[in-house]
Structures are given as structure tokens and as C-alpha cells.
Amino acid sequence: MFSGSIVALVTPFNQDGEVDYDSLKKLVDFHVEAGTDGIVAVGTTGESATLTVEEHVKVVTKVVEFADGRLPVIAGTGANATHESVTFSRLLNNSGIAACLSVTPYYNKPTQEGLYQHYKAIAEVSDVPQILYNVPGRTAVDLLPETVARLSKIDNIIALKDATGDLDRIAIHRELCGEDFVLLSGDDATGLDFVRLGGQGVISVTNNVAAADMAKMFRLAKEGNFEEAEQINQRLMSLHKNLFVESSPIPVKWAVHKMGLIANGELRLPLTELSEGARPIVAQAMAEACVY
């Protein structure tokens, strides 16, 4: 279930700042039709940090409703307070989600023991599989392989989303965590190489824009056809990189709006719209990828 091209879905807002559920349904249908392998709802790309608890839970449950069993939905449940992550996990236990994805606590900079206890506490209140998420470039804390190994011994902690871009960690994680532990990339630029070296797939920002190509690329990779997969990857490489020309999800939300998939590119403060100077860069990347 947790493999291939999984989209880190953006959360669309109306111009009044409220969640745009019509656009959200349109996004889910777009990914079903494109062959996307799964959706992460209200992960960090979905601006989880600026949604209220009530909004967070409603968006996840609406994505499950809109998906209607056509693809698995993973709920973002991360927070920098353990009790908040625990609350999300409890509230979503019977929502129909396939798993929870929890980013490492940001700003707090917990020790490795603190990280272990954080994830252990979340796992203990949840009936669904748990996916760890390590993105030190955004959180200022690194979930080290030895800690991942400890956590992998907890029954319902079944996977890691690794956004470090450090491909050497794949073999280390595999050795420490075993063959059954799922390894997913969180770095589009190295995602295909991640799978080539033994990972199962990617949770992707690029997938918001190039869903069909990403799905095809990782199907080819699963079949062992890396030569053809690499041709697609090279065409998308400018997107992989330039969807981060400003803080994500600013560029990807602008791109998805330009494609007509959401009514507008509204973000919640402190994020602001893509700057005039960055727009040609993202537009060029979209043109090179043949998506706009």
C-alpha cells in the first residue's frame, strides 16, 4: 500500500482564507485519474501548521470521503507538541485513513531520546500504521538511523519518510530496520535514485503538478525499467528543484493554480504568494516538464 508515487497534497483556500472543499475534491479526482498511488492529506505541504485542529480533521476526513476507496489516504498528524500529535491520532483513528505521517517536532530540537518517546506516545494511542517523517532542513532536528531502528520495533510504526536527500542512509536503515520496514523518499530530486537503491517510493511535492508522469515513472521503477524512468525524471528535474525556489508550498500552490486545479493560490500567513521574480522560474520549469 505504501509505495510508488504518493502526493503531499496542497490544501486549497478560498480568498477569504477558508478551506476550499470544491477545489479539494477536484484535486483528489485529478490524482485518482492520474494514477497517483496515495495521498497525504494535511501534511506539511498541506500547511498543517496553520490549520486549526477542527479544520485539520475535517480536511482529512473530506479527502477520505472524496477518495472513496479509490486510493489510500495518509493523514498528516505531526506537531511540535506531543500532546497535539496524540490528539490528531486519536481523532482520526476511525476516519478511514490508511496511516498517519508525523513530522519530527520542529523548533523544540528534542534529543534522540525525546524523539523516541514522542513517537512511542503517538503509536500507543493509534490503531493505524505510523510513518515517521524526517526533514531536518525544515525542523532543525535529525531523526538518526539508530533512533529509527528503535522505533521500528514498535508494532505499528511501519515506515519512514526520509527527506534528508542522504542516499547513504538507505542501506543503513535497511540493515537496522529490516526488509519489511518501508522506506519512502521525501526529496523529489533524489527520489528515483532512492528507489533504485532499495526504497519503495516517494511522498512528493512534484506530484501535485506532474501526477501522471510521477505515477508512470515509479511504475517503471518498480518494474526495474530505470532507463525509461530516468528519461521522465530528467524532464521533471527542473520542477523537482524549482518548486522550492521559495519556501514550499508557495511555488507548488502557484503552479497548481495556474493549471486550473484550484480556484486560487491563497496561502495562510506567514506564507505569502510567490514573488514576481520567482514566477518565470516556476513557469519555465512547468514548461520543461510539459505540464503547462
GROMACS .gro file of C-alpha atoms in nm:
model
  292
    1MET     CA    1   0.000   0.000   0.000
    2PHE     CA    2   0.279   0.244   0.084
    3SER     CA    3   0.484   0.257  -0.234
    4GLY     CA    4   0.517   0.434  -0.566
    5SER     CA    5   0.421   0.799  -0.613
    6ILE     CA    6   0.232   0.943  -0.317
    7VAL     CA    7   0.132   1.310  -0.334
    8ALA     CA    8   0.196   1.553  -0.049
    9LEU     CA    9  -0.130   1.732  -0.126
   10VAL     CA   10  -0.171   2.108  -0.102
   11THR     CA   11  -0.468   2.244   0.092
   12PRO     CA   12  -0.668   2.493  -0.118
   13PHE     CA   13  -0.815   2.804   0.043
   14ASN     CA   14  -1.079   3.048  -0.072
   15GLN     CA   15  -0.990   3.416  -0.096
   16ASP     CA   16  -1.150   3.465   0.245
   17GLY     CA   17  -0.899   3.221   0.389
   18GLU     CA   18  -1.139   2.931   0.445
   19VAL     CA   19  -1.069   2.581   0.313
   20ASP     CA   20  -1.198   2.541  -0.044
   21TYR     CA   21  -1.362   2.197  -0.039
   22ASP     CA   22  -1.475   2.216  -0.403
   23SER     CA   23  -1.114   2.256  -0.515
   24LEU     CA   24  -1.008   1.986  -0.270
   25LYS     CA   25  -1.244   1.738  -0.436
   26LYS     CA   26  -1.113   1.841  -0.777
   27LEU     CA   27  -0.758   1.771  -0.660
   28VAL     CA   28  -0.848   1.425  -0.529
   29ASP     CA   29  -1.022   1.334  -0.856
   30PHE     CA   30  -0.722   1.462  -1.051
   31HIS     CA   31  -0.489   1.228  -0.861
   32VAL     CA   32  -0.717   0.928  -0.894
   33GLU     CA   33  -0.736   0.980  -1.270
   34ALA     CA   34  -0.358   1.033  -1.295
   35GLY     CA   35  -0.281   0.703  -1.122
   36THR     CA   36  -0.127   0.851  -0.808
   37ASP     CA   37  -0.060   0.572  -0.556
   38GLY     CA   38  -0.171   0.758  -0.244
   39ILE     CA   39  -0.247   1.096  -0.089
   40VAL     CA   40  -0.102   1.263   0.218
   41ALA     CA   41  -0.372   1.497   0.346
   42VAL     CA   42  -0.269   1.791   0.567
   43GLY     CA   43   0.097   1.709   0.578
   44THR     CA   44   0.344   1.994   0.596
   45THR     CA   45   0.291   2.071   0.224
   46GLY     CA   46  -0.077   2.097   0.315
   47GLU     CA   47   0.004   2.384   0.554
   48SER     CA   48  -0.074   2.175   0.861
   49ALA     CA   49   0.093   2.427   1.090
   50THR     CA   50  -0.168   2.694   1.014
   51LEU     CA   51  -0.488   2.488   1.024
   52THR     CA   52  -0.694   2.462   1.340
   53VAL     CA   53  -0.746   2.117   1.490
   54GLU     CA   54  -1.105   2.119   1.365
   55GLU     CA   55  -1.002   2.219   1.011
   56HIS     CA   56  -0.722   1.964   1.012
   57VAL     CA   57  -0.952   1.676   1.099
   58LYS     CA   58  -1.224   1.791   0.858
   59VAL     CA   59  -0.984   1.820   0.562
   60VAL     CA   60  -0.851   1.469   0.625
   61THR     CA   61  -1.199   1.320   0.655
   62LYS     CA   62  -1.313   1.504   0.342
   63VAL     CA   63  -1.017   1.369   0.145
   64VAL     CA   64  -1.109   1.019   0.262
   65GLU     CA   65  -1.469   1.085   0.153
   66PHE     CA   66  -1.365   1.223  -0.185
   67ALA     CA   67  -1.118   0.938  -0.246
   68ASP     CA   68  -1.397   0.689  -0.174
   69GLY     CA   69  -1.161   0.395  -0.150
   70ARG     CA   70  -1.001   0.462  -0.488
   71LEU     CA   71  -0.658   0.525  -0.333
   72PRO     CA   72  -0.522   0.521   0.023
   73VAL     CA   73  -0.518   0.840   0.228
   74ILE     CA   74  -0.242   0.910   0.479
   75ALA     CA   75  -0.316   1.174   0.739
   76GLY     CA   76  -0.055   1.426   0.843
   77THR     CA   77  -0.056   1.422   1.223
   78GLY     CA   78   0.272   1.595   1.306
   79ALA     CA   79   0.317   1.877   1.554
   80ASN     CA   80   0.589   2.015   1.778
   81ALA     CA   81   0.385   1.927   2.087
   82THR     CA   82   0.347   1.556   2.150
   83HIS     CA   83   0.002   1.602   2.301
   84GLU     CA   84  -0.116   1.769   1.980
   85SER     CA   85   0.007   1.481   1.763
   86VAL     CA   86  -0.158   1.241   2.005
   87THR     CA   87  -0.483   1.436   1.972
   88PHE     CA   88  -0.475   1.420   1.592
   89SER     CA   89  -0.407   1.047   1.603
   90ARG     CA   90  -0.694   0.983   1.844
   91LEU     CA   91  -0.940   1.195   1.647
   92LEU     CA   92  -0.852   1.021   1.320
   93ASN     CA   93  -0.839   0.664   1.448
   94ASN     CA   94  -1.172   0.563   1.290
   95SER     CA   95  -1.171   0.801   0.994
   96GLY     CA   96  -1.081   0.552   0.722
   97ILE     CA   97  -0.721   0.666   0.682
   98ALA     CA   98  -0.455   0.412   0.584
   99ALA     CA   99  -0.180   0.559   0.802
  100CYS     CA  100  -0.056   0.864   0.992
  101LEU     CA  101   0.250   1.063   0.889
  102SER     CA  102   0.419   1.255   1.172
  103VAL     CA  103   0.697   1.504   1.113
  104THR     CA  104   0.965   1.538   1.378
  105PRO     CA  105   0.883   1.815   1.628
  106TYR     CA  106   1.007   2.143   1.484
  107TYR     CA  107   1.186   2.423   1.674
  108ASN     CA  108   1.198   2.229   2.004
  109LYS     CA  109   1.513   2.039   1.897
  110PRO     CA  110   1.449   1.732   2.116
  111THR     CA  111   1.720   1.479   2.188
  112GLN     CA  112   1.711   1.138   2.023
  113GLU     CA  113   1.552   1.001   2.339
  114GLY     CA  114   1.291   1.277   2.321
  115LEU     CA  115   1.215   1.181   1.962
  116TYR     CA  116   1.181   0.817   2.058
  117GLN     CA  117   0.941   0.897   2.342
  118HIS     CA  118   0.743   1.136   2.117
  119TYR     CA  119   0.676   0.874   1.852
  120LYS     CA  120   0.621   0.598   2.107
  121ALA     CA  121   0.349   0.807   2.273
  122ILE     CA  122   0.176   0.865   1.939
  123ALA     CA  123   0.193   0.498   1.841
  124GLU     CA  124   0.041   0.390   2.171
  125VAL     CA  125  -0.286   0.577   2.110
  126SER     CA  126  -0.332   0.488   1.744
  127ASP     CA  127  -0.487   0.186   1.574
  128VAL     CA  128  -0.340   0.268   1.233
  129PRO     CA  129   0.012   0.234   1.088
  130GLN     CA  130   0.252   0.516   1.169
  131ILE     CA  131   0.502   0.672   0.928
  132LEU     CA  132   0.794   0.869   1.070
  133TYR     CA  133   0.896   1.184   0.883
  134ASN     CA  134   1.248   1.324   0.900
  135VAL     CA  135   1.315   1.660   0.731
  136PRO     CA  136   1.596   1.830   0.927
  137GLY     CA  137   1.623   2.116   0.678
  138ARG     CA  138   1.282   2.238   0.795
  139THR     CA  139   1.268   2.121   1.157
  140ALA     CA  140   1.625   2.172   1.287
  141VAL     CA  141   1.631   1.818   1.428
  142ASP     CA  142   1.757   1.497   1.267
  143LEU     CA  143   1.595   1.162   1.343
  144LEU     CA  144   1.904   0.944   1.333
  145PRO     CA  145   1.903   0.590   1.189
  146GLU     CA  146   1.968   0.435   1.529
  147THR     CA  147   1.654   0.601   1.665
  148VAL     CA  148   1.454   0.494   1.361
  149ALA     CA  149   1.573   0.140   1.431
  150ARG     CA  150   1.448   0.158   1.791
  151LEU     CA  151   1.112   0.291   1.674
  152SER     CA  152   1.079   0.026   1.404
  153LYS     CA  153   1.048  -0.234   1.680
  154ILE     CA  154   0.711  -0.080   1.781
  155ASP     CA  155   0.446  -0.283   1.600
  156ASN     CA  156   0.251  -0.007   1.427
  157ILE     CA  157   0.550   0.209   1.328
  158ILE     CA  158   0.598   0.070   0.981
  159ALA     CA  159   0.773   0.330   0.764
  160LEU     CA  160   0.999   0.632   0.734
  161LYS     CA  161   0.970   0.930   0.502
  162ASP     CA  162   1.329   1.047   0.468
  163ALA     CA  163   1.370   1.398   0.324
  164THR     CA  164   1.739   1.433   0.407
  165GLY     CA  165   1.848   1.358   0.049
  166ASP     CA  166   2.123   1.141   0.200
  167LEU     CA  167   2.112   0.828  -0.012
  168ASP     CA  168   2.372   0.656   0.205
  169ARG     CA  169   2.108   0.622   0.475
  170ILE     CA  170   1.900   0.379   0.270
  171ALA     CA  171   2.136   0.087   0.326
  172ILE     CA  172   2.181   0.185   0.691
  173HIS     CA  173   1.807   0.198   0.753
  174ARG     CA  174   1.754  -0.129   0.570
  175GLU     CA  175   2.021  -0.303   0.775
  176LEU     CA  176   1.899  -0.162   1.108
  177CYS     CA  177   1.523  -0.184   1.048
  178GLY     CA  178   1.487  -0.498   0.837
  179GLU     CA  179   1.341  -0.577   0.499
  180ASP     CA  180   0.977  -0.523   0.599
  181PHE     CA  181   1.024  -0.163   0.713
  182VAL     CA  182   0.902   0.075   0.439
  183LEU     CA  183   1.139   0.346   0.321
  184LEU     CA  184   0.993   0.644   0.135
  185SER     CA  185   1.180   0.943  -0.003
  186GLY     CA  186   1.068   1.294   0.080
  187ASP     CA  187   1.311   1.454  -0.165
  188ASP     CA  188   1.190   1.468  -0.526
  189ALA     CA  189   1.530   1.545  -0.676
  190THR     CA  190   1.675   1.217  -0.543
  191GLY     CA  191   1.352   1.017  -0.528
  192LEU     CA  192   1.419   0.790  -0.825
  193ASP     CA  193   1.771   0.715  -0.703
  194PHE     CA  194   1.622   0.642  -0.361
  195VAL     CA  195   1.404   0.370  -0.515
  196ARG     CA  196   1.691   0.243  -0.728
  197LEU     CA  197   1.886   0.189  -0.406
  198GLY     CA  198   1.611  -0.001  -0.229
  199GLY     CA  199   1.337   0.241  -0.125
  200GLN     CA  200   0.972   0.176  -0.202
  201GLY     CA  201   0.860   0.515  -0.327
  202VAL     CA  202   0.829   0.887  -0.267
  203ILE     CA  203   0.595   1.127  -0.090
  204SER     CA  204   0.618   1.404  -0.343
  205VAL     CA  205   0.563   1.776  -0.392
  206THR     CA  206   0.621   1.746  -0.768
  207ASN     CA  207   0.332   1.500  -0.785
  208ASN     CA  208   0.091   1.792  -0.725
  209VAL     CA  209   0.187   1.924  -1.069
  210ALA     CA  210   0.308   1.624  -1.272
  211ALA     CA  211   0.094   1.347  -1.125
  212ALA     CA  212   0.065   1.119  -1.429
  213ASP     CA  213   0.436   1.141  -1.509
  214MET     CA  214   0.533   1.070  -1.148
  215ALA     CA  215   0.299   0.771  -1.134
  216LYS     CA  216   0.439   0.632  -1.459
  217MET     CA  217   0.798   0.692  -1.351
  218PHE     CA  218   0.762   0.496  -1.031
  219ARG     CA  219   0.567   0.217  -1.201
  220LEU     CA  220   0.858   0.181  -1.441
  221ALA     CA  221   1.100   0.182  -1.148
  222LYS     CA  222   0.901  -0.091  -0.975
  223GLU     CA  223   0.932  -0.297  -1.295
  224GLY     CA  224   1.307  -0.238  -1.298
  225ASN     CA  225   1.294  -0.018  -1.608
  226PHE     CA  226   1.511   0.259  -1.470
  227GLU     CA  227   1.633   0.373  -1.811
  228GLU     CA  228   1.286   0.487  -1.920
  229ALA     CA  229   1.207   0.611  -1.570
  230GLU     CA  230   1.520   0.825  -1.577
  231GLN     CA  231   1.410   0.990  -1.901
  232ILE     CA  232   1.093   1.109  -1.728
  233ASN     CA  233   1.290   1.211  -1.421
  234GLN     CA  234   1.525   1.431  -1.620
  235ARG     CA  235   1.231   1.608  -1.784
  236LEU     CA  236   1.089   1.676  -1.438
  237MET     CA  237   1.417   1.772  -1.273
  238SER     CA  238   1.364   2.145  -1.309
  239LEU     CA  239   1.028   2.104  -1.134
  240HIS     CA  240   1.188   1.895  -0.857
  241LYS     CA  241   1.427   2.180  -0.787
  242ASN     CA  242   1.230   2.496  -0.868
  243LEU     CA  243   0.917   2.404  -0.676
  244PHE     CA  244   1.145   2.501  -0.388
  245VAL     CA  245   1.267   2.831  -0.532
  246GLU     CA  246   1.077   2.984  -0.240
  247SER     CA  247   0.956   2.810   0.074
  248SER     CA  248   0.727   2.520  -0.007
  249PRO     CA  249   0.432   2.512  -0.064
  250ILE     CA  250   0.445   2.866  -0.206
  251PRO     CA  251   0.568   2.768  -0.557
  252VAL     CA  252   0.367   2.447  -0.591
  253LYS     CA  253   0.045   2.620  -0.491
  254TRP     CA  254   0.105   2.886  -0.756
  255ALA     CA  255   0.169   2.611  -1.013
  256VAL     CA  256  -0.141   2.410  -0.923
  257HIS     CA  257  -0.350   2.727  -0.951
  258LYS     CA  258  -0.201   2.803  -1.294
  259MET     CA  259  -0.306   2.454  -1.404
  260GLY     CA  260  -0.664   2.534  -1.303
  261LEU     CA  261  -0.678   2.266  -1.034
  262ILE     CA  262  -0.758   2.509  -0.752
  263ALA     CA  263  -0.958   2.831  -0.765
  264ASN     CA  264  -0.668   3.044  -0.643
  265GLY     CA  265  -0.326   3.012  -0.487
  266GLU     CA  266  -0.412   3.155  -0.146
  267LEU     CA  267  -0.182   3.070   0.145
  268ARG     CA  268  -0.210   3.145   0.513
  269LEU     CA  269   0.025   3.386   0.682
  270PRO     CA  270   0.313   3.383   0.748
  271LEU     CA  271   0.336   3.239   0.395
  272THR     CA  272   0.273   3.484   0.113
  273GLU     CA  273   0.217   3.442  -0.260
  274LEU     CA  274   0.500   3.358  -0.499
  275SER     CA  275   0.708   3.666  -0.578
  276GLU     CA  276   0.702   3.824  -0.922
  277GLY     CA  277   1.067   3.735  -0.971
  278ALA     CA  278   1.014   3.366  -0.898
  279ARG     CA  279   0.710   3.319  -1.121
  280PRO     CA  280   0.900   3.291  -1.452
  281ILE     CA  281   1.130   3.033  -1.291
  282VAL     CA  282   0.840   2.809  -1.190
  283ALA     CA  283   0.659   2.869  -1.521
  284GLN     CA  284   0.973   2.765  -1.712
  285ALA     CA  285   1.005   2.451  -1.502
  286MET     CA  286   0.642   2.366  -1.579
  287ALA     CA  287   0.703   2.421  -1.950
  288GLU     CA  288   1.011   2.199  -1.947
  289ALA     CA  289   0.808   1.928  -1.776
  290CYS     CA  290   0.532   1.970  -2.036
  291VAL     CA  291   0.262   2.026  -1.774
  292TYR     CA  292   0.171   2.385  -1.864
   0.00000   0.00000   0.00000
